[in-house]
CSV table of C-alpha atoms in Angstrom, one decimal:
chain,number,residue,atom,x,y,z
A,1,MET,CA,-19.4,14.7,19.8
A,2,THR,CA,-16.7,17.1,21.9
A,3,ASP,CA,-18.6,16.3,25.2
A,4,MET,CA,-18.8,12.7,24.5
A,5,LYS,CA,-14.6,12.6,23.6
A,6,THR,CA,-14.0,14.7,26.8
A,7,ALA,CA,-16.1,12.1,28.9
A,8,VAL,CA,-14.3,9.0,27.4
A,9,SER,CA,-10.8,11.0,28.1
A,10,SER,CA,-11.6,11.4,31.7
A,11,GLU,CA,-12.7,7.9,32.3
A,12,LEU,CA,-9.4,7.0,30.4
A,13,ALA,CA,-7.1,9.4,32.5
A,14,GLN,CA,-8.5,7.8,35.4
A,15,GLY,CA,-7.8,4.3,34.1
A,16,THR,CA,-11.4,2.9,34.0
A,17,LEU,CA,-11.2,2.0,30.2
A,18,THR,CA,-7.8,0.3,30.2
A,19,SER,CA,-8.4,-3.4,31.3
A,20,ASN,CA,-10.5,-6.3,29.8
A,21,VAL,CA,-12.4,-6.3,32.7
A,22,GLU,CA,-13.6,-2.9,32.7
A,23,LEU,CA,-14.0,-2.5,28.9
A,24,ALA,CA,-16.3,-6.0,29.2
A,25,LYS,CA,-18.3,-3.7,31.7
A,26,GLN,CA,-19.8,-1.2,29.1
A,27,ALA,CA,-20.8,-1.7,25.4
A,28,PRO,CA,-18.7,-0.1,22.6
A,29,PRO,CA,-19.8,2.8,20.5
A,30,LEU,CA,-21.6,1.9,17.3
A,31,PHE,CA,-19.5,1.8,14.0
A,32,GLY,CA,-19.3,5.1,12.2
A,33,HIS,CA,-18.9,8.8,13.9
A,34,ALA,CA,-19.5,7.6,17.4
A,35,MET,CA,-16.5,5.7,17.2
A,36,HIS,CA,-14.4,9.4,17.1
A,37,LYS,CA,-14.5,9.3,20.7
A,38,LEU,CA,-12.5,6.6,21.2
A,39,PHE,CA,-9.8,8.0,19.2
A,40,GLU,CA,-8.1,11.8,19.3
A,41,PHE,CA,-8.5,13.1,15.8
A,42,ASP,CA,-8.8,16.5,15.0
A,43,PRO,CA,-12.7,16.8,15.3
A,44,SER,CA,-12.4,18.2,11.7
A,45,TYR,CA,-10.4,15.7,10.0
A,46,VAL,CA,-11.8,13.3,7.9
A,47,ASN,CA,-9.1,10.2,8.1
A,48,PHE,CA,-9.2,7.7,4.9
A,49,ASN,CA,-5.5,6.8,5.0
A,50,HIS,CA,-5.1,4.5,8.1
A,51,GLY,CA,-3.7,2.0,5.9
A,52,SER,CA,0.2,4.0,5.9
A,53,TYR,CA,0.7,4.9,9.5
A,54,GLY,CA,-2.1,3.4,11.5
A,55,SER,CA,-4.5,5.3,14.4
A,56,LEU,CA,-4.0,4.5,18.0
A,57,PRO,CA,-7.3,4.0,19.9
A,58,MET,CA,-7.5,6.0,23.0
A,59,PRO,CA,-7.7,2.8,25.5
A,60,VAL,CA,-4.7,1.2,23.7
A,61,ARG,CA,-2.7,4.6,24.2
A,62,VAL,CA,-3.5,4.8,27.9
A,63,ALA,CA,-2.6,1.4,28.2
A,64,CYS,CA,0.7,2.3,26.7
A,65,ASP,CA,1.4,5.3,28.8
A,66,LYS,CA,0.5,3.1,32.0
A,67,LEU,CA,3.1,0.5,30.6
A,68,SER,CA,5.7,3.1,30.1
A,69,ALA,CA,5.3,4.7,33.7
A,70,HIS,CA,5.8,1.3,34.8
A,71,ILE,CA,9.0,0.9,32.9
A,72,GLU,CA,10.6,4.4,34.1
A,73,ALA,CA,9.7,3.4,37.7
A,74,ASN,CA,12.3,0.7,37.6
A,75,PRO,CA,13.8,0.4,34.0
A,76,ASP,CA,16.6,-2.4,34.8
A,77,LYS,CA,13.8,-5.0,36.6
A,78,PHE,CA,11.4,-4.5,33.9
A,79,LEU,CA,13.9,-5.0,30.8
A,80,ARG,CA,16.0,-7.5,32.8
A,81,ILE,CA,13.0,-9.6,34.3
A,82,GLU,CA,9.4,-8.8,33.4
A,83,CYS,CA,9.5,-7.5,29.7
A,84,VAL,CA,10.3,-11.2,28.4
A,85,HIS,CA,7.2,-12.4,29.5
A,86,HIS,CA,5.0,-9.7,28.1
A,87,TRP,CA,6.6,-10.3,24.9
A,88,ILE,CA,6.1,-14.1,25.0
A,89,GLU,CA,2.4,-13.2,25.5
A,90,ALA,CA,2.0,-10.6,22.8
A,91,ARG,CA,4.1,-13.4,20.2
A,92,THR,CA,1.6,-15.9,21.5
A,93,ARG,CA,-1.7,-13.9,21.0
A,94,VAL,CA,-0.4,-12.8,17.6
A,95,ALA,CA,0.4,-16.4,16.7
A,96,LYS,CA,-2.8,-17.4,17.3
A,97,LEU,CA,-4.3,-15.0,15.1
A,98,ILE,CA,-2.3,-15.7,12.3
A,99,GLY,CA,-2.7,-19.8,12.7
A,100,ALA,CA,1.2,-20.1,13.6
A,101,ASN,CA,3.4,-21.2,16.8
A,102,THR,CA,4.6,-18.7,19.1
A,103,ASP,CA,8.3,-19.6,18.5
A,104,GLU,CA,7.5,-19.2,14.6
A,105,CYS,CA,6.7,-15.3,15.5
A,106,VAL,CA,8.8,-12.4,16.7
A,107,LEU,CA,8.5,-8.8,16.8
A,108,VAL,CA,10.2,-6.2,14.9
A,109,PRO,CA,9.6,-2.8,14.3
A,110,ASN,CA,7.9,-2.4,10.7
A,111,THR,CA,7.6,-4.7,7.8
A,112,LEU,CA,10.5,-3.2,5.6
A,113,HIS,CA,12.5,-4.2,8.6
A,114,GLY,CA,11.3,-7.4,8.4
A,115,ILE,CA,11.8,-8.0,4.6
A,116,ASN,CA,15.2,-6.5,4.9
A,117,THR,CA,15.9,-8.9,7.8
A,118,ILE,CA,14.8,-11.9,5.5
A,119,LEU,CA,16.5,-10.5,2.5
A,120,ARG,CA,19.8,-9.7,3.9
A,121,ASN,CA,20.4,-13.2,5.7
A,122,PHE,CA,20.3,-15.5,2.5
A,123,GLU,CA,23.5,-16.3,1.3
A,124,TRP,CA,23.6,-15.1,-2.5
A,125,HIS,CA,25.5,-16.6,-5.0
A,126,GLU,CA,26.4,-15.4,-8.4
A,127,GLY,CA,23.2,-16.5,-10.9
A,128,ASP,CA,20.4,-16.5,-8.1
A,129,ILE,CA,17.4,-14.1,-9.0
A,130,ILE,CA,14.8,-12.4,-6.8
A,131,ILE,CA,11.3,-11.9,-8.3
A,132,GLU,CA,9.4,-8.9,-7.7
A,133,THR,CA,6.5,-7.2,-9.5
A,134,THR,CA,5.5,-3.6,-10.5
A,135,THR,CA,3.4,-3.3,-7.8
A,136,THR,CA,5.9,-4.5,-5.0
A,137,TYR,CA,6.5,-1.5,-2.3
A,138,ASN,CA,8.6,0.9,-3.7
A,139,ALA,CA,11.2,0.7,-0.5
A,140,VAL,CA,11.0,-3.2,-0.7
A,141,SER,CA,11.8,-2.8,-4.4
A,142,ARG,CA,14.8,-0.4,-3.5
A,143,ALA,CA,16.1,-3.1,-1.1
A,144,ILE,CA,15.7,-5.6,-4.0
A,145,ARG,CA,17.6,-3.4,-6.3
A,146,HIS,CA,20.3,-2.5,-3.7
A,147,LEU,CA,21.1,-6.5,-3.3
A,148,GLY,CA,21.5,-6.7,-7.1
A,149,ASP,CA,23.9,-3.7,-6.9
A,150,THR,CA,25.8,-5.6,-4.3
A,151,PRO,CA,28.5,-8.7,-4.9
A,152,PRO,CA,27.4,-11.2,-5.9
A,153,TYR,CA,24.9,-9.5,-7.7
A,154,PRO,CA,21.8,-11.5,-7.5
A,155,GLN,CA,19.6,-11.0,-10.9
A,156,VAL,CA,16.2,-9.0,-10.6
A,157,SER,CA,12.9,-10.2,-12.1
A,158,THR,CA,10.2,-8.0,-12.5
A,159,LEU,CA,6.8,-9.2,-13.5
A,160,ASN,CA,4.5,-6.7,-14.7
A,161,LEU,CA,0.8,-6.3,-13.1
A,162,GLN,CA,-1.2,-3.4,-14.0
A,163,PHE,CA,-4.8,-3.1,-12.5
A,164,PRO,CA,-7.6,-3.3,-13.1
A,165,THR,CA,-7.2,-7.2,-13.4
A,166,THR,CA,-8.3,-10.3,-12.1
A,167,HIS,CA,-6.7,-13.2,-9.7
A,168,ALA,CA,-7.1,-15.6,-12.6
A,169,ASP,CA,-5.2,-13.6,-14.7
A,170,ILE,CA,-2.4,-12.5,-11.7
A,171,LEU,CA,-2.1,-16.8,-11.0
A,172,GLU,CA,-1.8,-17.2,-14.8
A,173,ASN,CA,1.1,-14.7,-15.2
A,174,TRP,CA,2.3,-15.6,-12.1
A,175,ARG,CA,3.0,-19.1,-13.0
A,176,GLN,CA,4.2,-18.1,-16.4
A,177,HIS,CA,6.7,-16.2,-14.8
A,178,ILE,CA,7.9,-18.5,-12.3
A,179,ARG,CA,8.2,-21.0,-14.8
A,180,ARG,CA,10.3,-18.8,-17.2
A,181,VAL,CA,12.5,-17.7,-14.6
A,182,THR,CA,13.0,-21.2,-13.3
A,183,SER,CA,13.7,-23.0,-16.7
A,184,GLU,CA,16.2,-20.5,-18.1
A,185,LYS,CA,19.4,-22.2,-19.2
A,186,SER,CA,22.2,-21.3,-17.1
A,187,ASP,CA,25.7,-23.2,-15.8
A,188,LEU,CA,24.6,-22.5,-12.3
A,189,GLN,CA,20.9,-23.7,-12.9
A,190,GLN,CA,21.1,-26.6,-10.5
A,191,THR,CA,22.8,-24.2,-7.5
A,192,ARG,CA,20.7,-21.4,-8.3
A,193,LYS,CA,18.3,-19.8,-5.6
A,194,VAL,CA,15.0,-18.2,-6.9
A,195,VAL,CA,13.4,-15.8,-4.1
A,196,ALA,CA,10.0,-14.3,-4.8
A,197,LEU,CA,8.7,-11.1,-3.4
A,198,ILE,CA,4.9,-11.4,-2.9
A,199,ASP,CA,2.3,-8.9,-1.6
A,200,ALA,CA,-0.4,-10.1,0.1
A,201,ILE,CA,-2.4,-6.9,-0.2
A,202,ALA,CA,-0.6,-4.4,-2.4
A,203,ALA,CA,-0.1,-0.6,-1.3
A,204,ASN,CA,-0.6,1.0,-4.3
A,205,PRO,CA,-3.4,0.1,-5.6
A,206,GLY,CA,-4.8,-1.2,-2.5
A,207,VAL,CA,-5.9,-4.7,-3.9
A,208,ARG,CA,-6.0,-8.2,-2.4
A,209,LEU,CA,-3.7,-10.8,-4.1
A,210,PRO,CA,-4.1,-14.3,-4.6
A,211,TRP,CA,-1.0,-14.7,-2.5
A,212,LYS,CA,-1.9,-17.9,-1.0
A,213,GLU,CA,-2.2,-19.7,-4.4
A,214,MET,CA,1.0,-17.7,-5.7
A,215,VAL,CA,3.0,-19.1,-2.6
A,216,ALA,CA,1.8,-22.8,-3.8
A,217,ILE,CA,3.2,-22.0,-7.1
A,218,CYS,CA,6.7,-21.0,-5.7
A,219,ARG,CA,6.6,-24.3,-3.6
A,220,ASP,CA,5.8,-26.3,-6.3
A,221,ALA,CA,8.7,-24.9,-8.6
A,222,GLY,CA,10.9,-24.8,-5.5
A,223,VAL,CA,11.3,-20.8,-5.0
A,224,TRP,CA,11.3,-19.5,-2.0
A,225,SER,CA,8.4,-17.2,-1.0
A,226,VAL,CA,8.7,-13.9,0.9
A,227,VAL,CA,5.2,-12.2,1.7
A,228,ASP,CA,5.0,-8.7,2.3
A,229,ALA,CA,1.8,-8.6,4.3
A,230,ALA,CA,2.1,-5.2,5.6
A,231,HIS,CA,-2.0,-4.7,5.3
A,232,SER,CA,-3.0,-8.0,6.3
A,233,ILE,CA,-3.3,-8.3,9.9
A,234,GLY,CA,-6.3,-7.0,11.4
A,235,GLN,CA,-7.5,-6.7,7.4
A,236,GLU,CA,-7.5,-10.1,6.2
A,237,LEU,CA,-9.6,-12.8,7.8
A,238,ASP,CA,-8.6,-16.5,8.1
A,239,ILE,CA,-4.8,-16.0,7.5
A,240,ASN,CA,-3.7,-19.5,8.8
A,241,LEU,CA,0.1,-19.3,8.2
A,242,SER,CA,0.3,-23.0,9.3
A,243,GLU,CA,-2.0,-24.4,6.2
A,244,THR,CA,-0.8,-21.8,3.6
A,245,LYS,CA,2.8,-22.5,4.7
A,246,PRO,CA,4.9,-19.5,2.9
A,247,ASP,CA,8.5,-19.5,3.8
A,248,PHE,CA,8.4,-16.1,5.6
A,249,TRP,CA,5.8,-13.6,6.1
A,250,VAL,CA,6.0,-10.3,7.5
A,251,SER,CA,2.7,-8.0,8.7
A,252,THR,CA,2.3,-4.7,10.2
A,253,CYS,CA,0.5,-4.7,13.7
A,254,HIS,CA,0.3,-0.6,13.9
A,255,LYS,CA,-1.8,-0.6,10.7
A,256,TRP,CA,-5.2,-2.5,10.7
A,257,LEU,CA,-4.6,-4.1,13.9
A,258,PHE,CA,-4.5,-1.1,16.2
A,259,ALA,CA,-1.1,-1.3,17.9
A,260,LYS,CA,1.1,1.4,18.8
A,261,ARG,CA,3.5,2.4,15.7
A,262,SER,CA,6.0,1.0,15.1
A,263,CYS,CA,5.5,-2.9,15.6
A,264,SER,CA,5.4,-5.6,13.0
A,265,ILE,CA,5.3,-9.6,13.4
A,266,LEU,CA,7.7,-11.3,11.4
A,267,TYR,CA,6.9,-15.1,10.8
A,268,VAL,CA,9.5,-17.8,9.8
A,269,PRO,CA,8.5,-21.2,10.2
A,270,GLU,CA,10.6,-23.8,12.1
A,271,ARG,CA,11.9,-25.5,9.0
A,272,ASN,CA,13.3,-22.1,7.5
A,273,GLN,CA,14.9,-20.6,10.9
A,274,HIS,CA,18.3,-21.8,10.2
A,275,VAL,CA,18.2,-19.1,7.4
A,276,ILE,CA,18.1,-16.2,9.8
A,277,LYS,CA,21.7,-16.1,11.3
A,278,SER,CA,21.2,-12.5,12.9
A,279,CYS,CA,18.6,-9.9,13.1
A,280,ILE,CA,19.1,-6.3,12.5
A,281,PRO,CA,20.9,-4.9,14.2
A,282,THR,CA,23.2,-8.0,15.0
A,283,PRO,CA,22.5,-8.9,19.0
A,284,ARG,CA,24.9,-9.6,21.6
A,285,ASN,CA,24.1,-13.4,21.9
A,286,TYR,CA,24.8,-13.7,18.3
A,287,CYS,CA,26.8,-17.2,18.1
A,288,SER,CA,29.7,-17.3,15.8
A,289,PRO,CA,31.1,-20.5,14.1
A,290,ARG,CA,34.6,-18.8,14.9
A,291,ASP,CA,34.0,-18.6,18.9
A,292,GLU,CA,36.2,-20.7,20.5
A,293,ASP,CA,33.1,-22.1,22.6
A,294,TYR,CA,30.9,-22.3,19.5
A,295,ASN,CA,28.1,-24.8,19.9
A,296,GLY,CA,25.5,-24.2,17.3
A,297,PRO,CA,23.7,-21.1,16.1
A,298,GLN,CA,21.4,-19.1,18.5
A,299,SER,CA,17.8,-19.9,18.5
A,300,PHE,CA,15.8,-18.0,16.1
A,301,VAL,CA,13.7,-16.7,19.0
A,302,ASN,CA,16.5,-15.6,21.2
A,303,LEU,CA,18.0,-13.5,18.4
A,304,PHE,CA,15.1,-10.9,18.6
A,305,GLU,CA,14.5,-11.2,22.3
A,306,ARG,CA,17.0,-8.2,22.7
A,307,ASN,CA,18.9,-6.6,20.1
A,308,GLY,CA,19.8,-3.3,21.4
A,309,THR,CA,18.4,-0.8,23.9
A,310,ILE,CA,14.8,0.1,22.2
A,311,ASP,CA,11.2,1.0,23.6
A,312,TYR,CA,9.4,-1.9,24.0
A,313,VAL,CA,5.9,-0.3,24.6
A,314,PRO,CA,5.0,-0.6,20.8
A,315,PHE,CA,5.8,-4.1,20.7
A,316,LEU,CA,3.9,-5.1,23.9
A,317,SER,CA,0.8,-2.7,22.8
A,318,VAL,CA,-0.4,-5.5,20.6
A,319,ASN,CA,-2.1,-6.9,23.8
A,320,ALA,CA,-3.8,-4.0,24.3
A,321,ALA,CA,-5.1,-3.9,20.7
A,322,LEU,CA,-6.1,-7.3,20.7
A,323,ASP,CA,-7.9,-6.5,23.8
A,324,PHE,CA,-9.8,-3.5,22.4
A,325,ARG,CA,-10.5,-5.4,18.8
A,326,GLN,CA,-12.0,-8.0,21.1
A,327,TRP,CA,-14.1,-5.2,22.9
A,328,LEU,CA,-15.6,-4.3,19.7
A,329,GLY,CA,-16.6,-7.4,18.7
A,330,GLY,CA,-13.7,-9.4,17.2
A,331,GLU,CA,-12.3,-9.6,13.8
A,332,TYR,CA,-15.4,-10.5,11.9
A,333,LYS,CA,-17.7,-7.9,13.1
A,334,ILE,CA,-15.0,-5.2,12.8
A,335,ASN,CA,-14.0,-5.9,9.2
A,336,GLU,CA,-17.9,-6.8,7.9
A,337,TYR,CA,-18.5,-3.0,8.7
A,338,THR,CA,-15.5,-1.8,6.9
A,339,HIS,CA,-15.3,-4.0,4.1
A,340,ASN,CA,-19.0,-3.1,3.2
A,341,LEU,CA,-18.6,0.3,3.4
A,342,ALA,CA,-15.5,0.2,1.4
A,343,ILE,CA,-17.6,-1.4,-1.5
A,344,ALA,CA,-20.7,1.3,-0.8
A,345,GLY,CA,-18.3,4.4,-0.4
A,346,GLY,CA,-16.2,3.4,-3.2
A,347,LYS,CA,-19.3,3.4,-5.7
A,348,HIS,CA,-20.6,6.7,-4.0
A,349,LEU,CA,-17.4,8.4,-4.5
A,350,ALA,CA,-16.8,7.4,-8.0
A,351,SER,CA,-20.4,8.5,-8.4
A,352,LEU,CA,-19.8,11.8,-7.1
A,353,LEU,CA,-16.6,12.0,-9.3
A,354,GLY,CA,-18.2,10.9,-12.6
A,355,THR,CA,-15.3,8.3,-12.8
A,356,SER,CA,-15.2,4.4,-11.6
A,357,VAL,CA,-13.8,2.2,-9.0
A,358,MET,CA,-10.9,-0.2,-10.0
A,359,ASP,CA,-12.7,-3.6,-8.6
A,360,PRO,CA,-16.3,-3.3,-9.7
A,361,ASP,CA,-16.8,-6.7,-8.4
A,362,GLY,CA,-15.4,-6.2,-5.3
A,363,ASP,CA,-13.1,-9.5,-5.7
A,364,LEU,CA,-9.7,-7.6,-5.2
A,365,THR,CA,-11.0,-5.3,-2.3
A,366,LEU,CA,-11.1,-5.9,1.4
A,367,ASN,CA,-11.0,-2.3,3.4
A,368,MET,CA,-9.4,-0.4,0.8
A,369,VAL,CA,-11.0,0.8,-2.3
A,370,ASN,CA,-9.5,2.4,-5.1
A,371,VAL,CA,-11.5,5.0,-7.2
A,372,GLU,CA,-10.4,6.5,-10.4
A,373,LEU,CA,-9.8,10.5,-10.0
A,374,PRO,CA,-10.8,12.9,-12.9
A,375,ILE,CA,-7.3,13.8,-14.1
A,376,PRO,CA,-6.5,12.9,-17.7
A,377,GLY,CA,-4.1,10.2,-17.9
A,378,ASP,CA,-1.6,12.3,-19.9
A,379,ILE,CA,-1.0,14.3,-16.9
A,380,LYS,CA,1.9,12.1,-15.6
A,381,TYR,CA,3.1,11.7,-11.8
A,382,SER,CA,5.6,14.5,-10.8
A,383,ASN,CA,6.6,15.6,-7.2
A,384,GLU,CA,5.0,18.8,-8.0
A,385,ILE,CA,1.6,17.5,-8.8
A,386,ASN,CA,1.9,14.9,-5.7
A,387,LYS,CA,2.7,18.1,-3.5
A,388,LEU,CA,-0.4,20.0,-5.0
A,389,LEU,CA,-2.8,17.3,-4.5
A,390,ILE,CA,-1.5,16.5,-0.5
A,391,ASN,CA,-1.5,19.9,0.0
A,392,THR,CA,-4.8,20.7,-1.2
A,393,LEU,CA,-6.6,17.7,0.4
A,394,LEU,CA,-4.9,18.1,4.0
A,395,VAL,CA,-4.0,21.6,4.4
A,396,GLU,CA,-6.9,23.5,2.7
A,397,TRP,CA,-9.8,20.2,3.2
A,398,ASN,CA,-8.3,18.4,6.1
A,399,VAL,CA,-9.2,15.0,4.7
A,400,TYR,CA,-6.9,12.5,3.1
A,401,ALA,CA,-6.8,9.4,0.9
A,402,VAL,CA,-3.8,8.4,-0.8
A,403,PRO,CA,-3.9,9.8,-4.6
A,404,TYR,CA,-1.4,7.6,-6.9
A,405,TYR,CA,-0.6,7.1,-10.7
A,406,HIS,CA,-1.1,3.6,-11.7
A,407,ASN,CA,-1.3,2.3,-15.6
A,408,ARG,CA,-1.9,5.7,-17.1
A,409,LYS,CA,-4.5,6.9,-15.0
A,410,TRP,CA,-4.9,8.5,-11.5
A,411,TRP,CA,-6.8,6.9,-8.3
A,412,THR,CA,-7.1,7.2,-5.0
A,413,ARG,CA,-6.9,4.3,-2.4
A,414,CYS,CA,-9.4,5.0,0.4
A,415,SER,CA,-8.8,3.1,3.6
A,416,VAL,CA,-11.9,2.5,5.3
A,417,GLN,CA,-12.2,2.1,9.1
A,418,ILE,CA,-14.8,1.9,11.8
A,419,TRP,CA,-15.0,5.7,12.5
A,420,ASN,CA,-15.8,6.2,8.8
A,421,GLU,CA,-19.5,6.5,7.5
A,422,ILE,CA,-20.9,7.1,3.6
A,423,SER,CA,-21.1,10.9,4.1
A,424,ASP,CA,-17.5,11.2,4.6
A,425,PHE,CA,-16.9,10.0,0.9
A,426,GLU,CA,-19.1,13.0,0.0
A,427,VAL,CA,-16.6,15.5,1.8
A,428,LEU,CA,-13.3,13.3,0.2
A,429,ALA,CA,-15.3,14.3,-3.2
A,430,ASN,CA,-15.5,17.8,-2.7
A,431,ALA,CA,-11.9,17.9,-1.8
A,432,PHE,CA,-10.9,15.9,-4.5
A,433,LYS,CA,-12.9,17.7,-7.1
A,434,ASP,CA,-10.8,21.2,-6.1
A,435,ALA,CA,-7.6,19.3,-6.0
A,436,CYS,CA,-8.1,17.6,-9.3
A,437,GLN,CA,-8.9,20.9,-10.9
A,438,LYS,CA,-5.8,22.8,-9.6
A,439,VAL,CA,-3.5,19.9,-10.9
A,440,VAL,CA,-5.6,20.3,-14.3
A,441,LYS,CA,-5.0,23.8,-14.4
A,442,PHE,CA,-1.2,23.2,-13.0
A,443,ALA,CA,-0.5,20.9,-15.9
A,444,LYS,CA,-1.7,23.5,-18.6
A,445,GLN,CA,1.0,26.1,-17.3
């Protein structure tokens, strides 16, 4: 394997694997461990946590390096003349993948940045309500709380979601919660704004939610829908935003899509672009109604074209990432392998640990599978226990899948990728057996 990786690295260094044309001249490796030669992992590292930070393929990394060198050759020429054309190409290609129009899509550093951009552009008033769930990503939930702590103090309403559960139960609970919130009697009821945060795929547990149906429920109730789709692009097929019609949608390109960290796509349909009056930070071309020559707000796309000096390479790496995925066989082929392995691997891991999978029928599982850990539920989460698990897995075993505590049980979320095989779950099982024994022993002290 090392010799194969060295050979590929040599070709990459010579630029022979970076173009669409050159990639097309050779067949990609088989999915599984043969894929390691296209990534730069420590050879002994077993990676089950692609979902947190992403993993950059070597062909994409080399394309990024070449673009960086091109930029540095003449920064002014690139940033003032050339960059916008690459930027439009990246937005156009991502827009096509998610079923949107190009000028409804802009690039932002990460999903949290995109969601904050949306929430902090709403004009909040007394009595407005923001809906979240107990599985809303922690930093998004903190952003919501901060808005609730800031005048005019919009209220925060939280739906309790506990897994295991079913899509049918989620939708019924969501429908009832939306109905209850929107029907609450208030002097401000007629003017009250309600905004709902919806996970497309929750982070922990790593489960697929019926977000398209949840968006429809919001639309029927006159509630704004903001979809946190951090894990969607590259993992979820047939997204088709023009058909689903969320009010806002944000997804991370450096996770499952294989772009360079960090890069996300922010989708705002034309009907809602008036809400976004400024990006973060506010750009130099922001148009204020107080300007003497004010002639209306800046266009949505132009707001995000240049809002401070940044490294544009991660944004533009979307093009190389999409080329790479096309070379591998495309979205369906990639996700067929990873989904099937997630289902089979999750069951295998649960069998080895003597536990169970969270979603035995696979209805909520895409490429992240959640497996119960052999830690008694009365041992609750603490920073000390979390550090013990992380250090045992990463430092002692050189393997990682996210451990977490949910619904009075300990679980792990395994992010399954094209380099994984069923035998990797056996390595992970041995590491978790060791780590969980240490946790139980620590808890008894």
